Amino acid sequence: MDDHSPLKQTPLHALHLSLGARMVPFAGYDMPVQYPAGVMKEHLHTRSAAGLFDVSHMGQIIVKPKSGRIEDAALALETLVPVDVLGLGEGRQRYGLFTNESGGVLDDLMIANRGDHLFLVVNASCKDTDFAHLRKHLGETCDLALLEDRALIALQGPQAVTVLAELWADIATMRFMDVVEAELHDVPCIISRSGYTGEDGFEISIPAASAEDVTRRILEHPDVMPIGLGARDSLRLEAGLCLYGNDIDTTTTPVEAALEWAMQKARRTGGSREGGFPGADIILRQLADKASRRRVGLKPEGKAPVRAGAALFADAEGRMPIGTVTSGGFGPSADHPVAMGYVDIAHTANGTQVFAEVRGKYLPMTVTALPFITPTYKR
């Protein structure tokens, strides 16, 4: 984005200002990084009660088959993602990845089967290029729409279901990755039981004209606190979740990123719809033979965080480079610094000691299983 372009605003921008948010540029939008409570309190409140996030900057896309058969839209989308979309049941959602011809990740996204169409949620920084990518490859078989008239909020934390059950009692019956349409305060919303924190929670797509009213009324609940981008980042890092542009991008494959779980059996070698997506030859070969590097969890010794970009070495003198930290910070719930990064495959075993270069010093870190906290998704 041009540095001189005016920042876009979400439908909840005025609400953020009224709540005393500190605003920062993010993916071309003016977004709240924190509120007066501060990042630490916001993070811990989400883990103990319920945090409300504005994620309206993300892209919401409709993919509707011109034939009227949802199977045709699913098969069309499968030409762009290494995911079993055809096997996704109505009212269900799954994580997916757009890949390129070299096996790199163009973006990660959520894919929901809404009965007569697919509903995609993509990253803010990629939504225009994602939509152009879809239009180029699916435009002949599907009608596509990038929705500009909807907001998106996330309510995350152990009390999220209790809060929303006061507005719609049946919400408690939803499973992780279920998607439904329901009314909240008499406003029709699309609700998924999903999120980006490692906690149980929901993501709610709301017509933009009603977004501030619905959000304000949810915030009136004593268990709910508004949460900014700062705590969103520390929550997802503790949960071992990738941030596009940091932990995954066009130079990383799904196998290198330890995202094999997102590629179902049907799309793998020997599956009923093996391959057929960009970079399939590279990705399937890595699934069989392993990649030369892999994303891992990293726990620094001591209390000093190790930030993204720090080079990793196998030795304390910095003679043997083996990788790079891609995300790092302090984990308030873990109560110690946490990080993720890529290391050569020979150094991926849990318990392996590696060293990060920070201001000319080589700080010891331990390769650690992800996530750093126990997820509480409602299975």
Coordinates of C-alpha atoms in Angstrom, one line a residue:
M1 CA 0.0 0.0 0.0
D2 CA 1.2 3.5 -0.8
D3 CA 2.4 5.2 2.4
H4 CA 0.4 8.3 1.5
S5 CA -2.9 6.5 0.9
P6 CA -5.5 7.3 3.5
L7 CA -6.1 4.6 6.1
K8 CA -9.4 2.7 5.7
Q9 CA -11.8 2.5 8.7
T10 CA -13.8 -0.5 9.8
P11 CA -17.5 0.0 10.6
L12 CA -16.5 0.0 14.3
H13 CA -13.9 2.8 14.1
A14 CA -16.0 5.3 16.0
L15 CA -16.6 2.7 18.7
H16 CA -12.9 2.2 19.2
L17 CA -12.3 5.9 19.6
S18 CA -15.1 6.2 22.1
L19 CA -13.5 3.3 24.1
G20 CA -10.2 5.1 24.3
A21 CA -8.3 2.8 21.9
R22 CA -4.8 3.6 20.8
M23 CA -5.0 3.3 17.0
V24 CA -2.2 2.2 14.6
P25 CA -2.0 1.5 10.9
F26 CA -2.4 -2.2 10.1
A27 CA -2.9 -3.7 6.6
G28 CA -4.1 -0.4 5.3
Y29 CA -6.6 0.2 8.1
D30 CA -6.7 2.4 11.2
M31 CA -6.9 -0.4 13.9
P32 CA -6.9 -0.5 17.7
V33 CA -3.6 -1.9 19.1
Q34 CA -4.8 -1.6 22.7
Y35 CA -7.4 0.0 25.0
P36 CA -6.8 1.7 28.3
A37 CA -6.6 -1.6 30.2
G38 CA -3.4 -2.5 28.3
V39 CA -2.2 -5.5 26.4
M40 CA -1.3 -7.7 29.4
K41 CA -4.8 -7.3 31.0
E42 CA -6.5 -7.7 27.7
H43 CA -4.6 -10.9 27.0
L44 CA -5.3 -12.4 30.4
H45 CA -9.0 -11.4 30.4
T46 CA -9.5 -13.2 27.1
R47 CA -8.0 -16.4 28.6
S48 CA -10.2 -16.1 31.8
A49 CA -13.4 -14.5 30.6
A50 CA -14.2 -13.1 27.1
G51 CA -12.5 -10.7 24.7
L52 CA -14.1 -9.0 21.8
F53 CA -12.0 -8.2 18.7
D54 CA -12.7 -6.2 15.6
V55 CA -11.5 -8.2 12.6
S56 CA -13.6 -6.3 10.0
H57 CA -10.5 -5.5 8.1
M58 CA -10.3 -9.1 6.9
G59 CA -11.9 -10.1 3.6
Q60 CA -15.2 -11.9 3.4
I61 CA -15.8 -13.5 0.0
I62 CA -18.8 -15.3 -1.5
V63 CA -18.1 -18.1 -4.1
K64 CA -21.4 -19.2 -5.7
P65 CA -21.5 -21.9 -8.4
K66 CA -23.2 -20.7 -11.6
S67 CA -24.5 -24.3 -12.0
G68 CA -26.3 -24.1 -8.7
R69 CA -24.4 -27.2 -7.5
I70 CA -22.2 -26.5 -4.4
E71 CA -20.0 -29.5 -5.5
D72 CA -19.0 -27.5 -8.6
A73 CA -17.8 -24.6 -6.5
A74 CA -15.9 -27.0 -4.1
L75 CA -14.1 -28.7 -7.0
A76 CA -13.3 -25.3 -8.6
L77 CA -11.8 -24.1 -5.3
E78 CA -9.8 -27.3 -5.0
T79 CA -7.8 -26.3 -8.0
L80 CA -6.3 -23.5 -5.8
V81 CA -6.0 -25.1 -2.4
P82 CA -4.6 -28.5 -1.1
V83 CA -7.7 -28.9 0.9
D84 CA -10.7 -31.3 0.8
V85 CA -13.4 -28.8 0.0
L86 CA -15.7 -31.3 -1.6
G87 CA -15.9 -33.3 1.6
L88 CA -16.8 -30.2 3.7
G89 CA -20.4 -30.7 5.0
E90 CA -23.0 -28.0 4.9
G91 CA -22.7 -25.8 8.0
R92 CA -19.0 -26.7 8.5
Q93 CA -15.8 -24.7 8.1
R94 CA -12.2 -25.6 7.7
Y95 CA -8.8 -24.0 7.4
G96 CA -7.2 -23.7 4.0
L97 CA -4.2 -22.3 2.1
F98 CA -3.8 -20.7 -1.3
T99 CA -0.6 -22.1 -2.8
N100 CA 1.6 -21.0 -5.8
E101 CA 3.4 -23.1 -8.4
S102 CA 6.5 -23.3 -6.2
G103 CA 4.5 -24.6 -3.2
G104 CA 4.6 -21.3 -1.4
V105 CA 1.6 -20.0 0.6
L106 CA -0.2 -17.1 -1.1
D107 CA -2.5 -16.7 1.9
D108 CA -4.3 -18.8 4.6
L109 CA -8.0 -18.6 4.9
M110 CA -11.2 -20.1 6.3
I111 CA -13.6 -22.0 4.0
A112 CA -17.3 -22.5 5.0
N113 CA -20.0 -24.5 3.2
R114 CA -23.1 -22.4 3.4
G115 CA -25.3 -24.7 1.4
D116 CA -25.7 -22.9 -1.9
H117 CA -22.3 -21.1 -1.7
L118 CA -18.8 -21.1 -0.1
F119 CA -18.0 -18.3 2.3
L120 CA -14.3 -17.5 2.6
V121 CA -12.5 -15.3 5.1
V122 CA -9.1 -14.2 4.0
N123 CA -6.4 -11.9 5.4
A124 CA -6.7 -8.1 5.2
S125 CA -3.4 -7.6 3.5
C126 CA -4.1 -10.2 0.8
K127 CA -7.9 -9.8 0.2
D128 CA -7.6 -7.8 -3.0
T129 CA -5.0 -10.1 -4.6
D130 CA -6.9 -13.2 -3.3
F131 CA -10.1 -11.9 -4.9
A132 CA -8.3 -11.2 -8.2
H133 CA -6.8 -14.7 -8.0
L134 CA -10.2 -16.3 -7.5
R135 CA -11.8 -14.2 -10.2
K136 CA -9.0 -15.2 -12.7
H137 CA -9.3 -19.0 -12.0
L138 CA -12.9 -19.4 -10.9
G139 CA -14.7 -16.6 -12.7
E140 CA -16.0 -18.8 -15.5
T141 CA -17.7 -21.3 -13.2
C142 CA -18.6 -19.2 -10.1
D143 CA -20.1 -15.9 -9.2
L144 CA -17.7 -14.1 -6.8
A145 CA -18.3 -11.2 -4.4
L146 CA -16.0 -9.4 -2.0
L147 CA -18.3 -8.2 0.6
E148 CA -17.8 -4.6 1.6
D149 CA -21.0 -4.2 3.6
R150 CA -20.3 -6.5 6.5
A151 CA -18.3 -6.2 9.7
L152 CA -16.6 -9.1 11.4
I153 CA -16.0 -9.5 15.2
A154 CA -14.6 -12.3 17.3
L155 CA -15.7 -13.1 20.8
Q156 CA -13.1 -15.4 22.4
G157 CA -12.6 -17.0 25.8
P158 CA -14.2 -19.4 28.2
Q159 CA -17.2 -17.2 28.8
A160 CA -17.9 -16.4 25.2
V161 CA -20.5 -19.1 24.9
T162 CA -22.3 -18.0 28.1
V163 CA -22.4 -14.4 26.8
L164 CA -23.8 -15.3 23.4
A165 CA -26.2 -17.8 24.9
E166 CA -28.1 -14.9 26.4
L167 CA -28.7 -13.7 22.9
W168 CA -29.3 -17.0 21.2
A169 CA -29.7 -20.1 23.4
D170 CA -28.9 -22.7 20.7
I171 CA -25.3 -21.4 20.4
A172 CA -24.2 -23.8 23.0
T173 CA -25.0 -26.7 20.7
M174 CA -22.5 -25.5 18.1
R175 CA -19.3 -27.6 17.7
F176 CA -15.8 -26.3 16.8
M177 CA -15.9 -25.2 13.1
D178 CA -19.7 -25.2 12.9
V179 CA -21.2 -22.2 10.9
V180 CA -24.8 -21.1 11.3
E181 CA -27.0 -18.1 10.5
A182 CA -28.7 -16.7 13.6
E183 CA -30.1 -13.4 14.9
L184 CA -28.3 -11.5 17.6
H185 CA -30.3 -8.5 18.9
D186 CA -32.7 -9.1 15.9
V187 CA -29.8 -8.7 13.4
P188 CA -29.2 -11.7 11.1
C189 CA -25.5 -12.8 11.6
I190 CA -23.3 -15.5 10.3
I191 CA -21.6 -17.2 13.3
S192 CA -18.7 -19.7 13.3
R193 CA -17.3 -21.4 16.4
S194 CA -13.7 -20.6 15.6
G195 CA -11.1 -18.0 16.3
Y196 CA -7.4 -17.1 16.6
T197 CA -6.6 -17.3 20.3
G198 CA -6.5 -21.0 21.2
E199 CA -9.7 -20.4 23.2
D200 CA -13.2 -21.5 22.6
G201 CA -15.0 -18.7 20.8
F202 CA -17.0 -17.4 17.9
E203 CA -16.5 -15.2 14.8
I204 CA -19.5 -13.2 13.9
S205 CA -20.2 -11.6 10.5
I206 CA -22.7 -8.7 10.9
P207 CA -24.2 -6.3 8.3
A208 CA -22.1 -3.1 8.6
A209 CA -25.1 -0.9 9.3
S210 CA -25.9 -2.9 12.5
A211 CA -22.3 -3.7 13.6
E212 CA -21.8 -0.9 16.1
D213 CA -25.1 -1.5 17.8
V214 CA -24.6 -5.3 18.1
T215 CA -21.0 -4.9 19.3
R216 CA -21.9 -2.2 21.9
R217 CA -24.6 -4.5 23.3
I218 CA -22.2 -7.4 23.6
L219 CA -19.6 -5.2 25.3
E220 CA -22.2 -4.3 27.9
H221 CA -21.9 -7.8 29.4
P222 CA -19.6 -7.6 32.5
D223 CA -17.5 -10.6 31.2
V224 CA -16.6 -8.9 27.9
M225 CA -13.6 -6.6 27.4
P226 CA -12.5 -5.0 24.0
I227 CA -9.2 -6.4 22.8
G228 CA -6.7 -4.8 20.4
L229 CA -4.1 -6.1 18.0
G230 CA -1.4 -6.3 20.7
A231 CA -3.1 -9.0 22.7
R232 CA -4.4 -10.7 19.6
D233 CA -0.8 -11.2 18.6
S234 CA 0.4 -12.6 21.9
L235 CA -2.7 -14.8 22.2
R236 CA -2.2 -16.4 18.8
L237 CA 1.5 -16.8 19.4
E238 CA 0.9 -18.7 22.6
A239 CA -1.6 -20.9 20.6
G240 CA 1.1 -21.6 18.0
L241 CA -1.0 -20.1 15.2
C242 CA 0.7 -18.6 12.1
L243 CA 0.5 -14.9 11.1
Y244 CA 0.6 -14.5 7.4
G245 CA 3.6 -12.4 6.3
N246 CA 5.6 -13.5 9.4
D247 CA 5.4 -17.2 9.8
I248 CA 4.1 -18.2 6.4
D249 CA 4.4 -16.5 3.0
T250 CA 5.2 -17.3 -0.6
T251 CA 8.6 -18.6 0.4
T252 CA 7.3 -21.2 2.8
T253 CA 5.4 -24.4 1.9
P254 CA 2.7 -25.9 4.0
V255 CA 5.0 -28.8 5.0
E256 CA 7.8 -26.5 6.0
A257 CA 5.2 -24.6 8.1
A258 CA 4.1 -27.7 9.9
L259 CA 0.6 -27.4 8.4
E260 CA 0.2 -30.9 7.0
W261 CA -2.9 -31.3 9.2
A262 CA -4.7 -28.8 6.9
M263 CA -4.2 -31.2 3.9
Q264 CA -6.7 -34.0 4.1
K265 CA -6.2 -37.6 2.8
A266 CA -8.3 -37.0 -0.4
R267 CA -5.8 -34.5 -1.7
R268 CA -2.6 -36.4 -0.8
T269 CA -0.7 -39.0 -2.8
G270 CA -3.1 -42.0 -3.3
G271 CA -6.1 -39.9 -2.3
S272 CA -9.3 -39.8 -4.4
R273 CA -8.4 -36.3 -5.7
E274 CA -4.6 -36.4 -5.4
G275 CA -2.9 -33.1 -6.2
G276 CA -4.4 -30.8 -8.8
F277 CA -3.5 -27.6 -6.8
P278 CA -0.6 -25.2 -7.5
G279 CA 2.8 -26.6 -6.3
A280 CA 1.4 -30.1 -5.8
D281 CA 4.4 -31.9 -7.0
I282 CA 6.7 -30.0 -4.5
I283 CA 4.3 -30.2 -1.6
L284 CA 3.4 -33.9 -2.1
R285 CA 7.1 -34.8 -2.4
Q286 CA 7.9 -32.9 0.8
L287 CA 5.0 -34.9 2.5
A288 CA 6.7 -38.1 1.5
D289 CA 10.4 -37.2 2.0
K290 CA 10.2 -34.3 4.6
A291 CA 11.2 -30.7 3.9
S292 CA 14.7 -29.4 4.6
R293 CA 13.4 -27.0 7.3
R294 CA 10.4 -26.8 9.6
R295 CA 8.5 -24.3 11.8
V296 CA 9.0 -25.0 15.5
G297 CA 8.2 -23.6 18.9
L298 CA 11.1 -21.9 20.6
K299 CA 11.4 -21.0 24.3
P300 CA 14.1 -18.5 25.2
E301 CA 15.9 -18.9 28.5
G302 CA 15.4 -16.1 31.0
K303 CA 12.8 -13.3 30.7
A304 CA 14.0 -11.5 27.6
P305 CA 11.8 -12.0 24.5
V306 CA 13.5 -12.8 21.2
R307 CA 11.8 -11.0 18.4
A308 CA 11.0 -11.8 14.7
G309 CA 14.0 -11.6 12.5
A310 CA 16.6 -12.9 14.9
A311 CA 19.0 -15.4 13.3
L312 CA 19.3 -18.8 14.8
F313 CA 22.5 -20.8 15.2
A314 CA 23.4 -24.4 16.3
D315 CA 26.3 -23.1 18.4
A316 CA 26.8 -20.3 21.0
E317 CA 29.5 -18.6 18.8
G318 CA 27.2 -18.0 15.8
R319 CA 29.3 -20.1 13.4
M320 CA 26.5 -22.5 12.2
P321 CA 23.4 -20.7 11.0
I322 CA 20.3 -22.9 11.0
G323 CA 17.3 -20.7 10.7
T324 CA 15.3 -17.6 11.7
V325 CA 12.8 -16.5 14.3
T326 CA 9.5 -15.4 12.6
S327 CA 7.4 -14.4 15.7
G328 CA 8.4 -13.7 19.2
G329 CA 7.3 -11.9 22.4
F330 CA 6.3 -12.5 26.0
G331 CA 3.5 -15.0 26.7
P332 CA 1.4 -13.6 29.6
S333 CA -0.4 -16.9 30.1
A334 CA 2.7 -19.1 29.6
D335 CA 4.5 -16.6 31.9
H336 CA 7.7 -16.7 29.8
P337 CA 8.9 -15.5 26.5
V338 CA 7.6 -17.5 23.5
A339 CA 8.7 -17.6 19.8
M340 CA 8.3 -19.5 16.6
G341 CA 10.7 -19.9 13.7
Y342 CA 12.2 -22.1 11.1
V343 CA 15.2 -24.4 11.7
D344 CA 17.0 -26.9 9.6
I345 CA 15.3 -30.3 9.9
A346 CA 18.2 -31.8 11.8
H347 CA 17.5 -29.4 14.7
T348 CA 13.7 -29.8 15.0
A349 CA 13.5 -32.3 17.9
N350 CA 11.9 -31.0 21.0
G351 CA 14.6 -30.2 23.6
T352 CA 17.2 -29.2 21.0
Q353 CA 19.2 -26.2 22.1
V354 CA 19.7 -23.4 19.6
F355 CA 21.0 -19.8 19.9
A356 CA 19.4 -16.6 18.7
E357 CA 21.6 -13.6 17.8
V358 CA 20.3 -10.5 19.7
R359 CA 22.4 -7.3 19.7
G360 CA 25.6 -9.2 19.2
K361 CA 24.9 -11.9 21.8
Y362 CA 23.9 -15.5 21.3
L363 CA 21.0 -16.3 23.6
P364 CA 20.0 -19.9 24.3
M365 CA 16.6 -21.2 23.2
T366 CA 15.0 -24.6 23.4
V367 CA 13.0 -26.1 20.6
T368 CA 9.6 -26.7 22.1
A369 CA 6.3 -28.4 21.2
L370 CA 3.5 -26.1 20.0
P371 CA 1.2 -24.7 21.3
F372 CA 2.5 -23.1 24.5
I373 CA -0.9 -23.2 26.1
T374 CA -3.6 -26.0 26.1
P375 CA -6.3 -25.0 23.5
T376 CA -9.9 -25.1 24.7
Y377 CA -11.7 -25.6 21.4
K378 CA -15.2 -27.1 21.8
R379 CA -14.8 -30.4 19.9

